[in-house]
mmCIF file of C-alpha atoms in Angstrom:
data_model
loop_
_atom_site.group_PDB
_atom_site.id
_atom_site.type_symbol
_atom_site.label_atom_id
_atom_site.label_comp_id
_atom_site.label_asym_id
_atom_site.label_seq_id
_atom_site.Cartn_x
_atom_site.Cartn_y
_atom_site.Cartn_z
ATOM 1 C CA MET F 255 -7.987 -17.707 16.425
ATOM 2 C CA ARG F 256 -9.191 -18.788 13.019
ATOM 3 C CA GLU F 257 -7.076 -21.875 11.645
ATOM 4 C CA ALA F 258 -4.131 -20.907 9.028
ATOM 5 C CA ILE F 259 -5.186 -20.992 5.334
ATOM 6 C CA SER F 260 -2.814 -22.340 2.673
ATOM 7 C CA ILE F 261 -3.666 -22.657 -0.814
ATOM 8 C CA PRO F 262 -1.035 -23.942 -3.379
ATOM 9 C CA HIS F 263 0.689 -21.545 -5.857
ATOM 10 C CA LEU F 264 -0.716 -21.400 -9.383
ATOM 11 C CA THR F 265 1.905 -23.002 -11.971
ATOM 12 C CA HIS F 266 3.918 -19.988 -13.762
ATOM 13 C CA ARG F 267 3.756 -20.060 -17.233
ATOM 14 C CA PRO F 268 5.705 -17.651 -19.175
ATOM 15 C CA PRO F 269 3.935 -15.825 -21.930
ATOM 16 C CA ARG F 270 4.313 -16.675 -25.710
ATOM 17 C CA SER F 271 5.162 -14.341 -28.144
ATOM 18 C CA VAL F 272 1.769 -13.152 -29.727
ATOM 19 C CA GLY F 273 1.519 -9.390 -30.497
ATOM 20 C CA MET F 274 -1.698 -7.567 -29.947
ATOM 21 C CA ALA F 275 -2.917 -6.898 -33.955
ATOM 22 C CA ALA F 276 -5.864 -4.863 -34.195
ATOM 23 C CA PRO F 277 -8.167 -5.276 -37.059
ATOM 24 C CA GLN F 278 -7.073 -3.549 -40.312
ATOM 25 C CA HIS F 279 -10.808 -1.317 -40.102
ATOM 26 C CA VAL F 280 -9.647 -0.076 -36.441
ATOM 27 C CA ARG F 281 -7.200 3.112 -36.482
ATOM 28 C CA ALA F 282 -4.801 3.818 -33.661
ATOM 29 C CA ALA F 283 -6.772 6.284 -31.323
ATOM 30 C CA PRO F 284 -4.538 8.434 -28.698
ATOM 31 C CA LEU F 285 -5.966 6.044 -26.160
ATOM 32 C CA ALA F 286 -4.725 3.120 -27.985
ATOM 33 C CA ARG F 287 -1.391 4.466 -28.036
ATOM 34 C CA ALA F 288 -1.200 5.230 -24.377
ATOM 35 C CA LEU F 289 -2.607 1.465 -23.532
ATOM 36 C CA ARG F 290 0.492 0.317 -25.329
ATOM 37 C CA THR F 291 3.075 3.007 -23.903
ATOM 38 C CA ARG F 292 1.532 1.935 -20.545
ATOM 39 C CA VAL F 293 1.728 -1.788 -21.484
ATOM 40 C CA ALA F 294 5.304 -1.298 -22.639
ATOM 41 C CA ALA F 295 6.100 0.562 -19.404
ATOM 42 C CA SER F 296 5.124 -2.186 -17.361
ATOM 43 C CA VAL F 297 6.980 -4.613 -19.055
ATOM 44 C CA SER F 298 10.366 -2.742 -18.935
ATOM 45 C CA ALA F 299 9.710 -2.613 -14.887
ATOM 46 C CA THR F 300 8.884 -6.075 -14.699
ATOM 47 C CA SER F 301 11.644 -8.605 -13.166
ATOM 48 C CA PRO F 302 12.458 -11.324 -15.174
ATOM 49 C CA VAL F 303 10.501 -13.668 -13.295
ATOM 50 C CA THR F 304 7.263 -11.676 -13.108
ATOM 51 C CA SER F 305 6.974 -11.231 -16.802
ATOM 52 C CA ARG F 306 3.083 -11.493 -17.444
ATOM 53 C CA ARG F 307 1.216 -8.589 -18.214
ATOM 54 C CA ALA F 308 -1.410 -7.829 -15.660
ATOM 55 C CA LEU F 309 -4.981 -6.848 -16.514
ATOM 56 C CA LEU F 310 -5.861 -5.488 -12.588
ATOM 57 C CA GLY F 311 -5.360 -1.876 -12.638
ATOM 58 C CA LEU F 312 -6.495 -1.321 -15.776
ATOM 59 C CA SER F 313 -8.996 0.896 -16.480
ATOM 60 C CA GLU F 314 -12.250 0.343 -18.618
ATOM 61 C CA PRO F 315 -11.225 2.627 -21.618
ATOM 62 C CA GLU F 316 -7.961 0.703 -21.708
ATOM 63 C CA LEU F 317 -9.683 -2.799 -21.342
ATOM 64 C CA ARG F 318 -12.064 -1.676 -24.252
ATOM 65 C CA GLN F 319 -9.007 -0.701 -26.372
ATOM 66 C CA LEU F 320 -7.364 -3.761 -25.556
ATOM 67 C CA ALA F 321 -10.399 -5.563 -26.090
ATOM 68 C CA VAL F 322 -10.535 -4.142 -29.837
ATOM 69 C CA ASP F 323 -6.578 -4.592 -30.421
ATOM 70 C CA LEU F 324 -7.282 -8.064 -30.119
ATOM 71 C CA GLY F 325 -10.073 -8.532 -32.493
ATOM 72 C CA GLN F 326 -13.060 -7.805 -30.395
ATOM 73 C CA GLN F 327 -15.842 -5.325 -30.132
ATOM 74 C CA SER F 328 -15.340 -2.607 -27.562
ATOM 75 C CA TYR F 329 -17.902 -4.186 -25.063
ATOM 76 C CA ARG F 330 -15.824 -7.173 -24.227
ATOM 77 C CA GLY F 331 -13.702 -4.492 -22.582
ATOM 78 C CA LYS F 332 -16.514 -3.415 -20.452
ATOM 79 C CA GLN F 333 -17.146 -7.091 -19.346
ATOM 80 C CA LEU F 334 -13.254 -7.278 -18.556
ATOM 81 C CA HIS F 335 -14.003 -4.896 -16.118
ATOM 82 C CA ASP F 336 -16.713 -6.258 -14.281
ATOM 83 C CA LEU F 337 -14.827 -9.562 -14.293
ATOM 84 C CA LEU F 338 -12.028 -7.887 -12.819
ATOM 85 C CA TYR F 339 -13.564 -5.419 -10.096
ATOM 86 C CA LYS F 340 -17.000 -6.931 -9.399
ATOM 87 C CA SER F 341 -16.974 -10.547 -9.569
ATOM 88 C CA LYS F 342 -13.133 -10.342 -8.700
ATOM 89 C CA ALA F 343 -12.362 -13.454 -10.876
ATOM 90 C CA LYS F 344 -8.816 -14.374 -10.505
ATOM 91 C CA GLN F 345 -8.020 -16.510 -13.729
ATOM 92 C CA ILE F 346 -8.640 -15.771 -17.366
ATOM 93 C CA GLN F 347 -9.999 -18.871 -17.442
ATOM 94 C CA GLU F 348 -12.480 -18.094 -15.144
ATOM 95 C CA PHE F 349 -14.098 -15.153 -17.583
ATOM 96 C CA SER F 350 -16.924 -17.576 -18.302
ATOM 97 C CA TYR F 351 -19.087 -15.103 -20.684
ATOM 98 C CA VAL F 352 -16.310 -13.768 -23.212
ATOM 99 C CA PRO F 353 -15.827 -15.680 -25.838
ATOM 100 C CA LYS F 354 -13.212 -18.424 -25.654
ATOM 101 C CA VAL F 355 -11.201 -17.088 -28.661
ATOM 102 C CA PHE F 356 -11.247 -14.081 -26.872
ATOM 103 C CA ARG F 357 -9.521 -15.847 -23.472
ATOM 104 C CA GLU F 358 -7.344 -17.652 -25.430
ATOM 105 C CA ALA F 359 -5.904 -14.412 -27.307
ATOM 106 C CA LEU F 360 -5.531 -12.608 -23.929
ATOM 107 C CA VAL F 361 -3.409 -15.718 -22.785
ATOM 108 C CA GLY F 362 -1.500 -15.885 -26.113
ATOM 109 C CA ALA F 363 -0.606 -12.209 -25.786
ATOM 110 C CA GLY F 364 0.784 -12.731 -22.195
ATOM 111 C CA TRP F 365 -2.171 -11.117 -20.047
ATOM 112 C CA SER F 366 -3.059 -12.604 -16.785
ATOM 113 C CA VAL F 367 -5.762 -11.506 -14.536
ATOM 114 C CA GLY F 368 -2.714 -10.412 -11.859
ATOM 115 C CA ARG F 369 -3.728 -12.074 -8.847
ATOM 116 C CA SER F 370 -1.895 -14.003 -5.802
ATOM 117 C CA PRO F 371 -2.948 -16.972 -4.082
ATOM 118 C CA VAL F 372 -3.278 -16.661 -0.571
ATOM 119 C CA HIS F 373 -0.285 -18.449 1.434
ATOM 120 C CA HIS F 374 -1.473 -18.085 4.966
ATOM 121 C CA ALA F 375 -3.793 -15.961 7.058
ATOM 122 C CA VAL F 376 -4.530 -15.386 10.935
ATOM 123 C CA THR F 377 -7.077 -13.667 12.471
ATOM 124 C CA ALA F 378 -6.798 -11.838 16.026
ATOM 125 C CA SER F 379 -9.257 -11.932 18.772
ATOM 126 C CA ASP F 380 -10.623 -8.480 17.722
ATOM 127 C CA GLY F 381 -11.341 -9.374 14.255
ATOM 128 C CA THR F 382 -7.881 -7.905 12.570
ATOM 129 C CA THR F 383 -7.069 -10.668 10.194
ATOM 130 C CA LYS F 384 -3.334 -10.504 8.424
ATOM 131 C CA ILE F 385 -2.542 -12.249 4.951
ATOM 132 C CA LEU F 386 0.299 -13.423 3.493
ATOM 133 C CA LEU F 387 0.056 -13.276 -0.397
ATOM 134 C CA LYS F 388 2.476 -15.292 -2.352
ATOM 135 C CA LEU F 389 3.567 -13.321 -5.382
ATOM 136 C CA GLU F 390 4.428 -15.041 -8.919
ATOM 137 C CA ASP F 391 7.828 -14.835 -8.262
ATOM 138 C CA ASN F 392 7.494 -16.774 -4.542
ATOM 139 C CA ARG F 393 7.897 -13.440 -2.508
ATOM 140 C CA LEU F 394 5.566 -12.985 0.411
ATOM 141 C CA ILE F 395 3.926 -9.887 1.126
ATOM 142 C CA GLU F 396 1.829 -9.047 3.690
ATOM 143 C CA THR F 397 -1.609 -6.825 4.125
ATOM 144 C CA VAL F 398 -3.737 -6.371 6.880
ATOM 145 C CA GLY F 399 -7.972 -6.004 7.099
ATOM 146 C CA ILE F 400 -8.927 -4.185 10.262
ATOM 147 C CA PRO F 401 -12.568 -4.112 10.922
ATOM 148 C CA VAL F 402 -14.036 -1.433 12.907
ATOM 149 C CA ASN F 403 -17.941 -0.697 14.120
ATOM 150 C CA ASP F 404 -18.371 2.874 15.684
ATOM 151 C CA ASP F 405 -20.999 3.922 18.112
ATOM 152 C CA LYS F 406 -23.547 5.144 14.835
ATOM 153 C CA SER F 407 -23.771 1.196 14.108
ATOM 154 C CA SER F 408 -21.915 1.611 10.804
ATOM 155 C CA SER F 409 -19.258 -0.533 10.089
ATOM 156 C CA ARG F 410 -15.958 0.488 8.169
ATOM 157 C CA LEU F 411 -12.950 -2.108 7.009
ATOM 158 C CA THR F 412 -9.714 -0.513 6.680
ATOM 159 C CA ALA F 413 -7.103 -2.163 4.486
ATOM 160 C CA CYS F 414 -3.537 -1.853 5.616
ATOM 161 C CA VAL F 415 -1.376 -2.254 2.337
ATOM 162 C CA SER F 416 2.214 -2.767 1.660
ATOM 163 C CA SER F 417 3.858 -0.832 -1.292
ATOM 164 C CA GLN F 418 7.452 -2.919 -1.250
ATOM 165 C CA VAL F 419 8.446 -6.606 -0.655
ATOM 166 C CA GLY F 420 10.349 -5.376 2.588
ATOM 167 C CA CYS F 421 11.720 -2.106 3.098
ATOM 168 C CA PRO F 422 15.154 -0.879 2.944
ATOM 169 C CA LEU F 423 15.027 2.135 5.055
ATOM 170 C CA ARG F 424 15.191 0.048 8.321
ATOM 171 C CA CYS F 425 13.832 2.378 10.842
ATOM 172 C CA SER F 426 15.295 0.798 14.105
ATOM 173 C CA PHE F 427 11.881 0.010 15.676
ATOM 174 C CA CYS F 428 10.086 -1.555 12.908
ATOM 175 C CA ALA F 429 10.053 -5.362 12.298
ATOM 176 C CA THR F 430 9.428 -4.965 8.270
ATOM 177 C CA GLY F 431 13.009 -3.634 7.954
ATOM 178 C CA LYS F 432 14.534 -5.995 10.031
ATOM 179 C CA GLY F 433 13.931 -8.805 7.274
ATOM 180 C CA GLY F 434 15.547 -6.739 4.348
ATOM 181 C CA PHE F 435 14.265 -5.425 1.265
ATOM 182 C CA ALA F 436 13.667 -7.281 -2.263
ATOM 183 C CA ARG F 437 12.049 -5.413 -4.343
ATOM 184 C CA ASN F 438 8.957 -2.649 -5.329
ATOM 185 C CA LEU F 439 5.566 -3.898 -5.739
ATOM 186 C CA HIS F 440 3.863 -3.462 -9.409
ATOM 187 C CA ALA F 441 0.088 -1.319 -9.291
ATOM 188 C CA HIS F 442 -1.278 -4.742 -9.442
ATOM 189 C CA GLU F 443 -0.077 -6.315 -6.630
ATOM 190 C CA ILE F 444 -1.028 -3.123 -4.455
ATOM 191 C CA VAL F 445 -4.424 -3.559 -5.701
ATOM 192 C CA GLU F 446 -5.021 -7.153 -5.291
ATOM 193 C CA GLN F 447 -4.670 -6.913 -1.608
ATOM 194 C CA VAL F 448 -7.526 -4.835 -1.225
ATOM 195 C CA LEU F 449 -9.482 -7.074 -3.370
ATOM 196 C CA VAL F 450 -8.506 -10.155 -1.226
ATOM 197 C CA ILE F 451 -9.403 -8.551 2.293
ATOM 198 C CA GLU F 452 -12.667 -8.193 0.675
ATOM 199 C CA GLU F 453 -13.089 -11.586 -0.242
ATOM 200 C CA MET F 454 -11.957 -12.699 3.254
ATOM 201 C CA PHE F 455 -14.508 -10.387 4.909
ATOM 202 C CA LYS F 456 -17.165 -10.509 2.432
ATOM 203 C CA HIS F 457 -17.428 -6.611 3.330
ATOM 204 C CA ARG F 458 -16.424 -3.784 0.943
ATOM 205 C CA VAL F 459 -13.461 -2.031 1.951
ATOM 206 C CA THR F 460 -13.883 1.768 3.180
ATOM 207 C CA ASN F 461 -10.261 2.809 4.024
ATOM 208 C CA VAL F 462 -6.934 2.447 2.413
ATOM 209 C CA VAL F 463 -4.055 2.964 4.168
ATOM 210 C CA PHE F 464 -0.515 2.687 2.741
ATOM 211 C CA MET F 465 0.980 1.490 5.897
ATOM 212 C CA GLY F 466 2.242 -1.595 5.541
ATOM 213 C CA MET F 467 5.212 -3.298 4.282
ATOM 214 C CA GLY F 468 7.713 -0.615 2.254
ATOM 215 C CA GLU F 469 8.378 3.051 1.979
ATOM 216 C CA PRO F 470 5.336 4.099 -0.267
ATOM 217 C CA MET F 471 7.456 7.035 -1.724
ATOM 218 C CA LEU F 472 10.224 4.629 -3.109
ATOM 219 C CA ASN F 473 7.760 3.531 -5.315
ATOM 220 C CA LEU F 474 5.584 6.427 -5.886
ATOM 221 C CA LYS F 475 4.886 5.448 -9.600
ATOM 222 C CA SER F 476 3.006 1.945 -8.630
ATOM 223 C CA VAL F 477 1.106 3.686 -5.357
ATOM 224 C CA LEU F 478 -0.330 6.500 -7.996
ATOM 225 C CA GLU F 479 -1.067 3.988 -10.287
ATOM 226 C CA ALA F 480 -2.846 1.824 -7.710
ATOM 227 C CA HIS F 481 -4.349 5.392 -5.849
ATOM 228 C CA ARG F 482 -6.358 5.532 -9.223
ATOM 229 C CA CYS F 483 -7.205 2.259 -9.684
ATOM 230 C CA LEU F 484 -8.851 2.055 -5.693
ATOM 231 C CA ASN F 485 -10.454 5.535 -6.455
ATOM 232 C CA LYS F 486 -11.605 5.138 -10.120
ATOM 233 C CA GLU F 487 -12.298 1.388 -10.190
ATOM 234 C CA LEU F 488 -13.139 0.307 -6.962
ATOM 235 C CA LYS F 489 -14.611 3.719 -5.967
ATOM 236 C CA ILE F 490 -12.776 4.088 -2.569
ATOM 237 C CA GLY F 491 -13.028 8.093 -2.132
ATOM 238 C CA GLN F 492 -9.886 9.709 -2.024
ATOM 239 C CA ARG F 493 -10.246 11.335 1.155
ATOM 240 C CA MET F 494 -10.717 7.605 2.336
ATOM 241 C CA ILE F 495 -7.013 7.058 1.426
ATOM 242 C CA THR F 496 -4.154 7.591 3.400
ATOM 243 C CA ILE F 497 -0.133 7.649 2.062
ATOM 244 C CA SER F 498 2.376 7.085 4.678
ATOM 245 C CA THR F 499 6.022 7.785 4.545
ATOM 246 C CA VAL F 500 9.247 8.444 6.756
ATOM 247 C CA GLY F 501 10.263 11.454 4.246
ATOM 248 C CA VAL F 502 11.786 10.698 1.010
ATOM 249 C CA PRO F 503 13.693 13.923 -0.457
ATOM 250 C CA ASN F 504 11.722 15.545 -3.315
ATOM 251 C CA THR F 505 8.686 13.005 -3.274
ATOM 252 C CA ILE F 506 6.154 14.956 -1.026
ATOM 253 C CA LYS F 507 6.509 17.746 -3.791
ATOM 254 C CA MET F 508 5.752 15.646 -6.312
ATOM 255 C CA LEU F 509 2.810 13.886 -4.570
ATOM 256 C CA ALA F 510 1.524 17.483 -4.111
ATOM 257 C CA SER F 511 1.695 18.317 -7.922
ATOM 258 C CA HIS F 512 -1.145 15.629 -8.391
ATOM 259 C CA LYS F 513 -3.474 17.721 -5.981
ATOM 260 C CA LEU F 514 -5.106 14.096 -4.191
ATOM 261 C CA GLN F 515 -7.262 14.626 -1.852
ATOM 262 C CA SER F 516 -5.993 11.775 0.408
ATOM 263 C CA THR F 517 -4.073 12.241 3.723
ATOM 264 C CA LEU F 518 -0.448 12.514 3.859
ATOM 265 C CA ALA F 519 0.931 10.754 7.165
ATOM 266 C CA VAL F 520 4.164 11.433 8.062
ATOM 267 C CA SER F 521 6.638 9.368 10.157
ATOM 268 C CA LEU F 522 7.864 12.025 12.558
ATOM 269 C CA HIS F 523 8.747 9.932 15.593
ATOM 270 C CA ALA F 524 11.150 12.532 17.285
ATOM 271 C CA PRO F 525 10.762 16.359 17.906
ATOM 272 C CA ASN F 526 14.785 16.903 16.679
ATOM 273 C CA GLN F 527 16.903 16.152 13.881
ATOM 274 C CA LYS F 528 19.499 14.446 16.392
ATOM 275 C CA LEU F 529 17.240 12.269 17.968
ATOM 276 C CA ARG F 530 15.185 11.452 14.848
ATOM 277 C CA GLU F 531 18.628 10.061 13.223
ATOM 278 C CA THR F 532 18.985 7.536 15.948
ATOM 279 C CA ILE F 533 15.358 6.119 15.461
ATOM 280 C CA VAL F 534 15.346 6.735 11.599
ATOM 281 C CA PRO F 535 18.134 6.516 9.853
ATOM 282 C CA SER F 536 17.584 7.783 6.409
ATOM 283 C CA ALA F 537 16.828 10.778 8.176
ATOM 284 C CA LYS F 538 20.536 11.937 7.925
ATOM 285 C CA SER F 539 19.779 12.793 4.143
ATOM 286 C CA TYR F 540 16.684 14.669 4.984
ATOM 287 C CA PRO F 541 17.100 17.297 7.712
ATOM 288 C CA LEU F 542 13.946 17.915 9.783
ATOM 289 C CA GLY F 543 13.482 21.705 8.766
ATOM 290 C CA ALA F 544 13.550 20.621 5.013
ATOM 291 C CA LEU F 545 10.876 18.081 5.720
ATOM 292 C CA MET F 546 8.489 20.243 7.417
ATOM 293 C CA ASP F 547 8.814 22.674 5.055
ATOM 294 C CA ASP F 548 7.852 20.092 2.143
ATOM 295 C CA CYS F 549 4.575 19.443 4.458
ATOM 296 C CA LYS F 550 3.994 22.836 4.931
ATOM 297 C CA ASN F 551 3.820 23.641 1.170
ATOM 298 C CA TYR F 552 1.696 20.271 0.651
ATOM 299 C CA PHE F 553 -0.762 21.721 2.817
ATOM 300 C CA LEU F 554 -0.980 24.802 1.047
ATOM 301 C CA GLU F 555 -1.018 23.386 -2.533
ATOM 302 C CA THR F 556 -3.644 20.423 -1.845
ATOM 303 C CA GLY F 557 -5.585 22.135 1.158
ATOM 304 C CA ARG F 558 -5.330 18.582 3.184
ATOM 305 C CA ARG F 559 -3.869 18.445 6.428
ATOM 306 C CA VAL F 560 -0.910 16.444 7.039
ATOM 307 C CA SER F 561 -0.585 13.668 9.635
ATOM 308 C CA PHE F 562 2.428 13.380 11.721
ATOM 309 C CA GLU F 563 2.806 9.751 13.104
ATOM 310 C CA TYR F 564 4.902 9.462 16.114
ATOM 311 C CA THR F 565 5.737 6.031 17.771
ATOM 312 C CA LEU F 566 6.299 6.325 21.492
ATOM 313 C CA LEU F 567 9.054 4.613 22.522
ATOM 314 C CA ALA F 568 9.289 4.314 26.673
ATOM 315 C CA GLY F 569 12.464 6.361 27.859
ATOM 316 C CA ILE F 570 13.775 7.667 24.519
ATOM 317 C CA ASN F 571 11.260 9.920 22.794
ATOM 318 C CA ASP F 572 8.097 10.271 25.529
ATOM 319 C CA ALA F 573 8.913 12.839 27.626
ATOM 320 C CA LYS F 574 7.278 15.851 28.622
ATOM 321 C CA GLU F 575 9.723 17.895 27.290
ATOM 322 C CA HIS F 576 9.749 15.902 23.802
ATOM 323 C CA ALA F 577 5.939 16.701 23.763
ATOM 324 C CA GLU F 578 6.369 20.470 24.118
ATOM 325 C CA GLU F 579 9.674 20.405 21.827
ATOM 326 C CA LEU F 580 7.102 18.537 18.977
ATOM 327 C CA ALA F 581 4.581 21.356 19.744
ATOM 328 C CA GLU F 582 7.183 24.221 19.387
ATOM 329 C CA LEU F 583 7.971 22.630 15.849
ATOM 330 C CA LEU F 584 4.926 22.088 14.469
ATOM 331 C CA HIS F 585 3.670 25.487 15.278
ATOM 332 C CA THR F 586 6.612 26.806 13.010
ATOM 333 C CA CYS F 587 5.385 25.173 10.041
ATOM 334 C CA GLY F 588 1.877 26.669 10.086
ATOM 335 C CA GLY F 589 -1.553 24.956 10.365
ATOM 336 C CA GLY F 590 -3.168 21.857 8.903
ATOM 337 C CA TYR F 591 -1.185 19.241 11.061
ATOM 338 C CA HIS F 592 -2.401 16.640 13.251
ATOM 339 C CA VAL F 593 -0.668 14.216 15.580
ATOM 340 C CA ASN F 594 -1.633 10.506 15.889
ATOM 341 C CA LEU F 595 0.494 8.819 18.727
ATOM 342 C CA ILE F 596 1.419 5.560 18.266
ATOM 343 C CA PRO F 597 2.516 3.526 21.776
ATOM 344 C CA TYR F 598 5.286 0.948 20.768
ATOM 345 C CA ASN F 599 4.128 -2.766 19.633
ATOM 346 C CA PRO F 600 6.925 -4.942 21.057
ATOM 347 C CA ILE F 601 8.869 -7.159 18.610
ATOM 348 C CA GLN F 602 11.244 -10.363 19.050
ATOM 349 C CA GLY F 603 14.903 -9.075 19.287
ATOM 350 C CA SER F 604 14.128 -5.240 20.233
ATOM 351 C CA GLU F 605 15.505 -3.435 23.492
ATOM 352 C CA TYR F 606 12.605 -0.967 22.856
ATOM 353 C CA LYS F 607 9.585 -0.587 25.387
ATOM 354 C CA ARG F 608 6.402 0.350 25.224
ATOM 355 C CA PRO F 609 5.517 3.233 27.859
ATOM 356 C CA TYR F 610 3.250 2.911 30.384
ATOM 357 C CA ARG F 611 -0.345 4.528 29.929
ATOM 358 C CA LYS F 612 0.176 7.512 32.311
ATOM 359 C CA VAL F 613 3.483 8.445 30.535
ATOM 360 C CA ILE F 614 1.458 8.540 27.014
ATOM 361 C CA GLN F 615 -1.508 10.376 28.547
ATOM 362 C CA ALA F 616 1.184 13.133 30.048
ATOM 363 C CA PHE F 617 2.636 13.045 26.521
ATOM 364 C CA VAL F 618 -1.030 13.724 25.229
ATOM 365 C CA ASP F 619 -1.778 16.268 27.730
ATOM 366 C CA ALA F 620 1.271 18.479 26.734
ATOM 367 C CA LEU F 621 0.668 18.490 23.026
ATOM 368 C CA GLU F 622 -3.094 19.144 23.909
ATOM 369 C CA ALA F 623 -1.880 21.943 26.407
ATOM 370 C CA GLN F 624 0.051 23.883 23.286
ATOM 371 C CA LYS F 625 -3.485 23.560 20.891
ATOM 372 C CA ILE F 626 -1.993 20.454 19.293
ATOM 373 C CA THR F 627 -4.821 17.942 17.948
ATOM 374 C CA THR F 628 -3.742 14.881 19.394
ATOM 375 C CA SER F 629 -5.076 11.156 19.177
ATOM 376 C CA VAL F 630 -3.590 7.872 20.117
ATOM 377 C CA ARG F 631 -3.986 4.827 17.757
ATOM 378 C CA GLN F 632 -5.670 1.640 19.067
ATOM 379 C CA THR F 633 -3.685 -1.070 19.033
ATOM 380 C CA ARG F 634 -5.116 -3.737 17.060
ATOM 381 C CA GLY F 635 -4.107 -7.583 16.131
ATOM 382 C CA LEU F 636 -1.401 -7.908 18.716
ATOM 383 C CA ASP F 637 -1.869 -11.805 18.964
ATOM 384 C CA ALA F 638 -2.069 -12.341 14.951
ATOM 385 C CA ASN F 639 1.188 -10.347 15.042
ATOM 386 C CA ALA F 640 -0.513 -7.810 12.913
ATOM 387 C CA ALA F 641 -0.361 -4.548 14.866
ATOM 388 C CA CYS F 642 1.327 -1.684 13.069
ATOM 389 C CA GLY F 643 5.346 -2.383 13.191
ATOM 390 C CA GLN F 644 5.052 -5.979 13.375
ATOM 391 C CA LEU F 645 4.815 -6.957 9.900
ATOM 392 C CA ARG F 646 7.012 -10.248 9.936
ATOM 393 C CA ASN F 647 6.364 -13.538 10.932
ATOM 394 C CA GLU F 648 8.166 -16.983 10.796
ATOM 395 C CA PHE F 649 7.546 -17.140 7.098
ATOM 396 C CA GLN F 650 10.029 -13.856 6.620
ATOM 397 C CA LYS F 651 12.299 -15.166 9.089
ATOM 398 C CA ASN F 652 12.842 -18.248 6.903
ATOM 399 C CA PRO F 653 12.088 -17.201 3.476
ATOM 400 C CA LEU F 654 10.783 -19.740 0.769
ATOM 401 C CA LEU F 655 13.803 -21.708 -1.000
ATOM 402 C CA GLU F 656 12.497 -21.111 -4.482
ATOM 403 C CA SER F 657 12.556 -17.138 -4.041
ATOM 404 C CA SER F 658 14.429 -15.493 -7.107
ATOM 405 C CA PRO F 659 17.442 -14.018 -6.078
ATOM 406 C CA SER F 660 16.758 -10.847 -8.249
ATOM 407 C CA SER F 661 15.483 -7.508 -6.657
ATOM 408 C CA GLU F 662 14.589 -4.470 -7.834
ATOM 409 C CA SER F 663 16.470 -1.831 -5.504
ATOM 410 C CA GLU F 664 16.221 1.432 -7.623
ATOM 411 C CA PRO F 665 13.252 4.044 -6.407
ATOM 412 C CA ASN F 666 10.521 3.977 -8.808
ATOM 413 C CA LEU F 667 9.682 7.428 -8.413
ATOM 414 C CA VAL F 668 8.662 8.996 -11.787
ATOM 415 C CA PRO F 669 5.120 9.365 -11.831
ATOM 416 C CA ALA F 670 3.106 7.995 -14.657
#
């Protein structure tokens, strides 16, 4: 196992009050107004501790307009784009081939790159690497890099990214929920997770799954902004991105309206409402019938199949009868579905147990007998405590003393 990586946190400097004055000969274009609106929105949604504006996440046209607003020629924005997404610069001071006056203007106007230092990293024997990032407000988030080499000698690198600091939904089997909830992540804090994985592996990320800490649908605005950046700026195909949810009322409809070509993964974990409520407490506010209707409509509106995640808990939801009931439920919502079975990963302090292999196979056989496409997720990173459902470690059990007491508890549901 690779030794832990520890990098000191950069000293926080609050932004100075310097406006973004454009040259007198430049007229305010719609793009300029859109950029200023987006910046204002990002500042209003930012906690008092995290008050700097992040360049990471902005598109090339937005960066070009920012350059013009700060008195530079438009092509300087293209240089910023290359520095952010190709060179992966972490600080404005690293922008070596843009004028010093431009760098000073960016800092003076309150801009930063938006990158966080690596606080700790550990690698499992299978190559899975868990990385802790220390955010500007001293909170920790986890992201996981999962390398896969297939039979065709090609390699994939999947980034499992977090969307929140902790999770408010507290699913009974999930380690993340047991650690509490602090706030939503901003879009740049999601994007930077992919960049740090690429740096750690020295390999391009090919797939992204929103299956880390948090419920993505409770932070849909930032998730969609990050999705756009990953697709347009980092050139990760939409079909290589998966957005996971345990189910939040009305949000699947909102996501479907964007007609993304990404996969929706719904964490089901039970074939009926009564059992699901014992495993997923938030299910009480989102009846299973309504959830399945929304999944059906998502498929009809986007043409993308829905993947149903089902964590197998020994003696709880893993019987043949549960599989048959699940198959019946899926048949009622039409086609376009797939079941991904996840054998439970034991965590400290939990009474749940992992089913035996023969029980897992019997569940698979029962589903396939009903013509349900089924797969069993390969467990990765167990010895790094980084497998799905294990995003917690000694650092989260003992939060940093300097952590801010403020939190963002309101859902961030309005798409940009």
